[in-house]
Amino acid sequence: MEDMEVEAAAGVIVVSESDSTTEEEGVPAQADRLRHPVHRPIRRRRRRSGLSTREELQALIRDTEELSERLRRHTADAHTHSSSRPAAVITHTSHQPSATGPRPALSSHTGSSAQSGHPLTLGPGVPPEPEGTSAGAEELRPEVESVPEPAGEAVLEPGSPAGEAVPEPGGPAGEAVLEPGSPAGAVPCHAGETVPEPGGPAGAVPCPAGQAEDRDGEGEICSICFEPWTSAGDHRLAALRCGHLFGYICISRWLSSGGNKCPQCNKPAKRGHIIFLYARRLKALDNAEEVRLKSFLELEQGLRRMEQLEVAQCRQQLQLVANENTRLRREVEELRRWKAQVSLGSSQGSSLSSSQRQDSSSAGHYVFSKALLVSQTGSSRVLSYCEPLGCLLASQPSTHATLLPGFGVKMISTATLKSSQYIPIHSKQIRGLAFSQQQDSLLLSAAFDSTIKLTSLLTNTVVQAYNTGRPVWSCCWCQDNNNYIYAGLSNGSVLVYDTRDTSTHVQELAPLRSSCPVVSLSYIPRSASSSFPCGGLIAGSLEGGCFWEHAEGTSYTPHILPLESGNCTDIQVEPESRHCLVTYRPGRTHPSLRCVLMELSRTPQTDSAHTPVCSCSPVQTFSAGSSCKLLTKNRVFRSPAGQGATLVCAGDEASNSTMVWDAGSGALLQKMPADLPVLDICPFQHNQGSFLASLTEKMLKVYKWE
């Protein structure tokens, strides 16, 4: 009789042939060893007995059925403890041997032991049957429980090495085949099969289709050897440039053996592309939905911001339209009021005939040209015109108070009537601007920061600064000698500076009366052909005015002008006609704003003992509104119509308008409305055209003479 050899190694039991003989061992003991696998090789020999081959076959079949029944009961018990892992059943499949065909083989489903969970593989352990016993085997066949083989079941052929599975003939394509050298218990997973987890509890876990790809995606095992990678050693975690993960030794051997592509995506790869990853376990979170929601949220936020911007623009446009509507309504009211005043006539022009008024109005009038925003926050105060550069300059606070605090001037081109740039000059509000007659584009400015400065508009830089020690209210140039400049201080004194001396002032003109601030300074040049030939400086304060006659060098002779005390707010000069315009604010005696045009005069010198006296006398008086809280600067200038006519222009704070009178007749020619009280007025000429600019705290309006 042939010997039987049973080997159990690493939890896998293989039944194979052996030439040696041992003592016969009972089948129950074999079943116990199958249920409790050992971890070292065990060899048992069976002695030859007097039983025939047929009897041995029957006994082996009975033993196998008994073993299968025990395993069924055991797996059923294990199933009650682990409902998620259905037990695998080892079933013996009987094949009918032929006289010349291959010997029958025992095939089994892949199962798991109750203790170790390693798969069991039954090898061919039955010797071939003699030809004479075929008929007897036919009689025993009805007694053998026959179980059909599942599609794609792995069957061990006689002589096959341990761990190798050969697909059953006639099985479907794509059956699982274990490669030689695969680790014990490694069985490929197909749809519907069960795969035990190494080291897990008894019972198998169902592996649906596509489970292998999910397990690889979890970052647990190498896709080449199906073994878990390690954090150190040869099988440590490594990756290619394409991003797929492998054990280092596996992918290294793969690329060294001629494979120049990634085993998973077939992208070109080589050994130099292998990099180590320092992670024990990798798991990628599925955040596709989160990314999609974030992109959708960003899109919605962008649309919301655009809608908010559109709403803000619409609100701004609505506010502008409302402001324009308010302004137009105010202009309509002012025009109605002016029409009523013209129809009734003013007290000063009541004696004029209608023909004279028509003659004065038919000579021309100012037409609104353009309005410009100078300062959004206000605080604009004075205005001046630079003839060489053809631009207006309006004082204003800095447009970037946080980065560049202080005050400066904004240049406005008279050709395009557009603002060009801002020039910072002083740290506090500017109270005076003046240009010299040399047309060198040198701007003189005075401010409350106790300084006067000379700024070149060619380079937009301050070229000279003088510290006055007190706030400066006004300034002007000497028209007879451009080397001298004047600064009116808050204590009533006037400082004389020589631009050739950069250290300090050369002379101080002390006040003759009170120490009120010098609110206005105007210089009259010498004119030998006129009735007032001397030149000098007219300083105006709240207490009145003083004419400082300029002799040679730095010699000045003061002359007190006969003006009303306590109400004088501004004094302006018209050099050609030798007239000055004195503005009085409302008081008890005169409840309205008055602009008095006065003619300067000088008594003739009869002998050397008597000093000539300079004085002034009123010529015409122009009345305006009943309010004057601001120190408005008014103007007297030659009419653009020519013929020696003179115009007087003043800002009316009560009606927020600019009023224009004819100095000869005293008739009110125009009343041009404004949005705020007019603070300064500047007539200028550009391209053979005459213009008039009026400045408020925020706006600049330009009118053209037609």
Coordinates of N, CA, C and O in Angstrom, one line a residue, residues 383-455:
L383 N -8.1 131.9 -4.3 CA -8.0 131.5 -5.7 C -7.0 132.6 -6.3 O -7.0 133.7 -6.0
S384 N -6.2 132.1 -7.3 CA -5.3 132.9 -8.0 C -5.1 132.4 -9.4 O -5.4 131.2 -9.7
Y385 N -4.6 133.3 -10.3 CA -4.4 132.9 -11.7 C -3.0 133.1 -12.1 O -2.4 134.2 -11.8
C386 N -2.4 132.1 -12.8 CA -1.0 132.2 -13.3 C -1.1 132.3 -14.8 O -1.4 131.4 -15.5
E387 N -0.7 133.5 -15.2 CA -0.8 133.8 -16.7 C 0.2 133.1 -17.5 O -0.1 132.6 -18.6
P388 N 1.5 133.0 -17.1 CA 2.5 132.2 -17.9 C 2.1 130.8 -18.2 O 2.3 130.3 -19.3
L389 N 1.6 130.1 -17.2 CA 1.2 128.7 -17.4 C -0.3 128.5 -17.8 O -0.6 127.4 -18.2
G390 N -1.0 129.6 -17.7 CA -2.4 129.5 -18.1 C -3.2 128.6 -17.3 O -3.9 127.7 -17.8
C391 N -3.1 128.7 -15.9 CA -3.9 127.8 -15.1 C -4.3 128.6 -13.8 O -3.8 129.6 -13.4
L392 N -5.4 128.1 -13.3 CA -6.0 128.6 -12.0 C -5.4 127.8 -10.9 O -5.2 126.6 -11.0
L393 N -5.2 128.4 -9.7 CA -4.8 127.7 -8.5 C -5.7 127.9 -7.4 O -6.0 129.1 -7.0
A394 N -6.3 126.9 -6.8 CA -7.2 127.0 -5.7 C -6.6 126.2 -4.5 O -6.1 125.1 -4.7
S395 N -6.7 126.8 -3.4 CA -6.2 126.2 -2.2 C -7.2 125.1 -1.7 O -8.4 125.3 -1.9
Q396 N -6.6 124.0 -1.1 CA -7.5 122.9 -0.7 C -6.7 122.1 0.3 O -5.4 122.1 0.3
P397 N -7.3 121.3 1.1 CA -6.6 120.3 2.0 C -6.1 119.2 1.1 O -6.5 118.9 0.0
S398 N -5.2 118.4 1.7 CA -4.6 117.3 1.0 C -5.6 116.2 0.6 O -6.5 115.9 1.4
T399 N -5.5 115.7 -0.6 CA -6.4 114.6 -1.0 C -6.1 113.3 -0.3 O -7.0 112.4 -0.3
H400 N -4.9 113.1 0.3 CA -4.6 111.9 1.0 C -4.1 112.4 2.4 O -2.8 112.5 2.6
A401 N -5.0 112.7 3.3 CA -4.7 113.3 4.6 C -3.9 112.3 5.4 O -3.0 112.7 6.2
T402 N -4.1 111.0 5.3 CA -3.3 110.0 6.1 C -1.9 109.9 5.6 O -1.0 109.7 6.5
L403 N -1.7 109.9 4.3 CA -0.3 109.7 3.8 C 0.4 111.0 3.7 O 1.6 111.1 4.0
L404 N -0.3 112.1 3.3 CA 0.4 113.4 3.1 C -0.5 114.4 3.7 O -1.3 115.1 3.0
P405 N -0.5 114.6 5.0 CA -1.4 115.6 5.6 C -0.9 117.1 5.3 O 0.2 117.3 4.8
G406 N -1.9 118.0 5.4 CA -1.5 119.4 5.2 C -2.4 120.0 4.1 O -3.5 119.4 3.8
F407 N -2.0 121.1 3.6 CA -2.7 121.9 2.6 C -1.8 122.2 1.4 O -0.6 122.3 1.5
G408 N -2.4 122.4 0.3 CA -1.7 122.8 -0.9 C -2.6 123.5 -1.9 O -3.7 124.0 -1.6
V409 N -2.2 123.4 -3.2 CA -3.0 124.1 -4.2 C -3.3 123.0 -5.3 O -2.4 122.2 -5.6
K410 N -4.4 123.2 -6.0 CA -4.8 122.3 -7.1 C -4.7 123.2 -8.4 O -5.3 124.3 -8.4
M411 N -4.0 122.7 -9.3 CA -3.8 123.4 -10.6 C -4.9 123.0 -11.6 O -5.2 121.8 -11.7
I412 N -5.6 124.0 -12.2 CA -6.7 123.8 -13.1 C -6.4 124.5 -14.4 O -6.2 125.7 -14.4
S413 N -6.3 123.7 -15.5 CA -5.9 124.3 -16.8 C -7.1 125.1 -17.3 O -8.2 124.6 -17.3
T414 N -6.8 126.3 -17.7 CA -7.8 127.2 -18.3 C -8.2 126.8 -19.7 O -9.2 127.3 -20.3
A415 N -7.3 126.0 -20.4 CA -7.6 125.6 -21.8 C -8.6 124.5 -21.8 O -9.5 124.5 -22.6
T416 N -8.5 123.5 -20.9 CA -9.4 122.4 -20.9 C -10.4 122.5 -19.7 O -11.4 121.7 -19.7
L417 N -10.1 123.4 -18.8 CA -11.0 123.5 -17.6 C -11.0 122.1 -16.9 O -12.1 121.7 -16.4
K418 N -9.9 121.5 -16.7 CA -9.8 120.3 -16.0 C -8.6 120.4 -15.0 O -7.6 121.0 -15.3
S419 N -8.8 119.8 -13.8 CA -7.7 119.8 -12.8 C -6.6 118.9 -13.3 O -6.8 117.8 -13.8
S420 N -5.4 119.4 -13.1 CA -4.2 118.6 -13.5 C -3.5 117.9 -12.4 O -3.2 116.7 -12.5
Q421 N -3.1 118.6 -11.3 CA -2.4 118.0 -10.2 C -2.5 118.8 -9.0 O -3.0 119.9 -9.0
Y422 N -2.1 118.2 -7.9 CA -2.1 118.8 -6.6 C -0.7 119.0 -6.1 O 0.2 118.1 -6.2
I423 N -0.4 120.2 -5.5 CA 1.0 120.5 -5.0 C 0.9 120.7 -3.5 O 0.2 121.7 -3.1
P424 N 1.5 119.9 -2.7 CA 1.4 120.2 -1.2 C 2.4 121.3 -0.8 O 3.6 121.3 -1.3
I425 N 2.0 122.2 0.1 CA 2.8 123.3 0.4 C 2.9 123.5 1.9 O 4.0 123.5 2.5
H426 N 1.7 123.7 2.6 CA 1.7 124.1 4.0 C 1.1 123.0 4.8 O 0.4 122.1 4.3
S427 N 1.3 123.1 6.1 CA 0.7 122.1 7.1 C -0.6 122.6 7.6 O -1.4 121.7 8.2
K428 N -1.0 123.9 7.5 CA -2.3 124.4 7.9 C -2.9 125.1 6.8 O -2.4 125.3 5.7
Q429 N -4.1 125.7 7.0 CA -4.9 126.3 6.0 C -4.2 127.5 5.3 O -3.6 128.3 6.0
I430 N -4.4 127.6 4.0 CA -3.7 128.6 3.3 C -4.7 129.8 3.2 O -5.9 129.7 2.9
R431 N -4.2 131.0 3.5 CA -5.0 132.2 3.5 C -4.7 133.2 2.4 O -5.5 134.2 2.2
G432 N -3.6 133.1 1.7 CA -3.3 134.0 0.6 C -2.4 133.4 -0.5 O -1.5 132.6 -0.2
L433 N -2.7 133.8 -1.7 CA -1.9 133.3 -2.9 C -1.7 134.6 -3.8 O -2.6 135.4 -4.0
A434 N -0.5 134.7 -4.3 CA -0.1 135.8 -5.2 C 1.0 135.5 -6.1 O 1.9 134.7 -5.8
F435 N 1.0 136.1 -7.3 CA 2.0 135.9 -8.3 C 2.7 137.2 -8.6 O 2.1 138.3 -8.5
S436 N 4.0 137.2 -8.9 CA 4.7 138.4 -9.2 C 4.5 138.8 -10.7 O 3.9 138.1 -11.5
Q437 N 4.9 140.0 -11.0 CA 4.8 140.5 -12.4 C 5.9 140.1 -13.3 O 5.8 140.5 -14.5
Q438 N 6.9 139.4 -12.8 CA 7.9 139.0 -13.7 C 7.6 137.8 -14.5 O 8.3 137.4 -15.4
Q439 N 6.4 137.2 -14.3 CA 6.0 136.0 -15.0 C 7.0 134.9 -14.9 O 7.3 134.3 -16.0
D440 N 7.5 134.7 -13.7 CA 8.5 133.6 -13.6 C 7.8 132.3 -12.9 O 8.5 131.4 -12.5
S441 N 6.5 132.3 -12.9 CA 5.7 131.2 -12.3 C 6.1 130.9 -10.9 O 6.2 129.7 -10.5
L442 N 6.4 131.9 -10.1 CA 6.8 131.8 -8.7 C 5.6 132.2 -7.9 O 5.1 133.3 -7.9
L443 N 5.1 131.2 -7.1 CA 3.9 131.4 -6.3 C 4.2 131.8 -4.9 O 5.0 131.1 -4.2
L444 N 3.6 132.9 -4.4 CA 3.8 133.3 -3.0 C 2.5 132.8 -2.2 O 1.4 133.2 -2.6
S445 N 2.7 132.1 -1.1 CA 1.6 131.6 -0.3 C 1.8 131.9 1.1 O 2.9 131.9 1.7
A446 N 0.7 132.2 1.8 CA 0.7 132.4 3.3 C -0.3 131.5 3.9 O -1.4 131.3 3.4
A447 N 0.0 131.1 5.2 CA -0.9 130.1 5.9 C -0.8 130.3 7.3 O 0.0 131.1 7.9
F448 N -1.7 129.6 8.0 CA -1.8 129.7 9.5 C -0.7 128.9 10.2 O -0.6 128.9 11.4
D449 N 0.2 128.3 9.4 CA 1.3 127.6 10.1 C 2.5 128.5 10.3 O 3.6 128.0 10.5
S450 N 2.3 129.8 10.3 CA 3.3 130.8 10.6 C 4.4 130.8 9.6 O 5.6 131.1 10.0
T451 N 4.1 130.6 8.4 CA 5.2 130.6 7.3 C 4.6 131.2 6.1 O 3.4 131.2 5.8
I452 N 5.5 131.8 5.3 CA 5.2 132.1 3.9 C 6.2 131.4 3.0 O 7.4 131.3 3.4
K453 N 5.8 130.9 1.9 CA 6.6 130.1 1.1 C 6.6 130.5 -0.4 O 5.5 131.0 -0.9
L454 N 7.7 130.3 -1.1 CA 7.8 130.6 -2.5 C 7.9 129.2 -3.2 O 8.8 128.4 -2.9
T455 N 6.9 128.9 -4.1 CA 6.9 127.6 -4.8 C 7.0 127.8 -6.3 O 6.3 128.7 -6.8

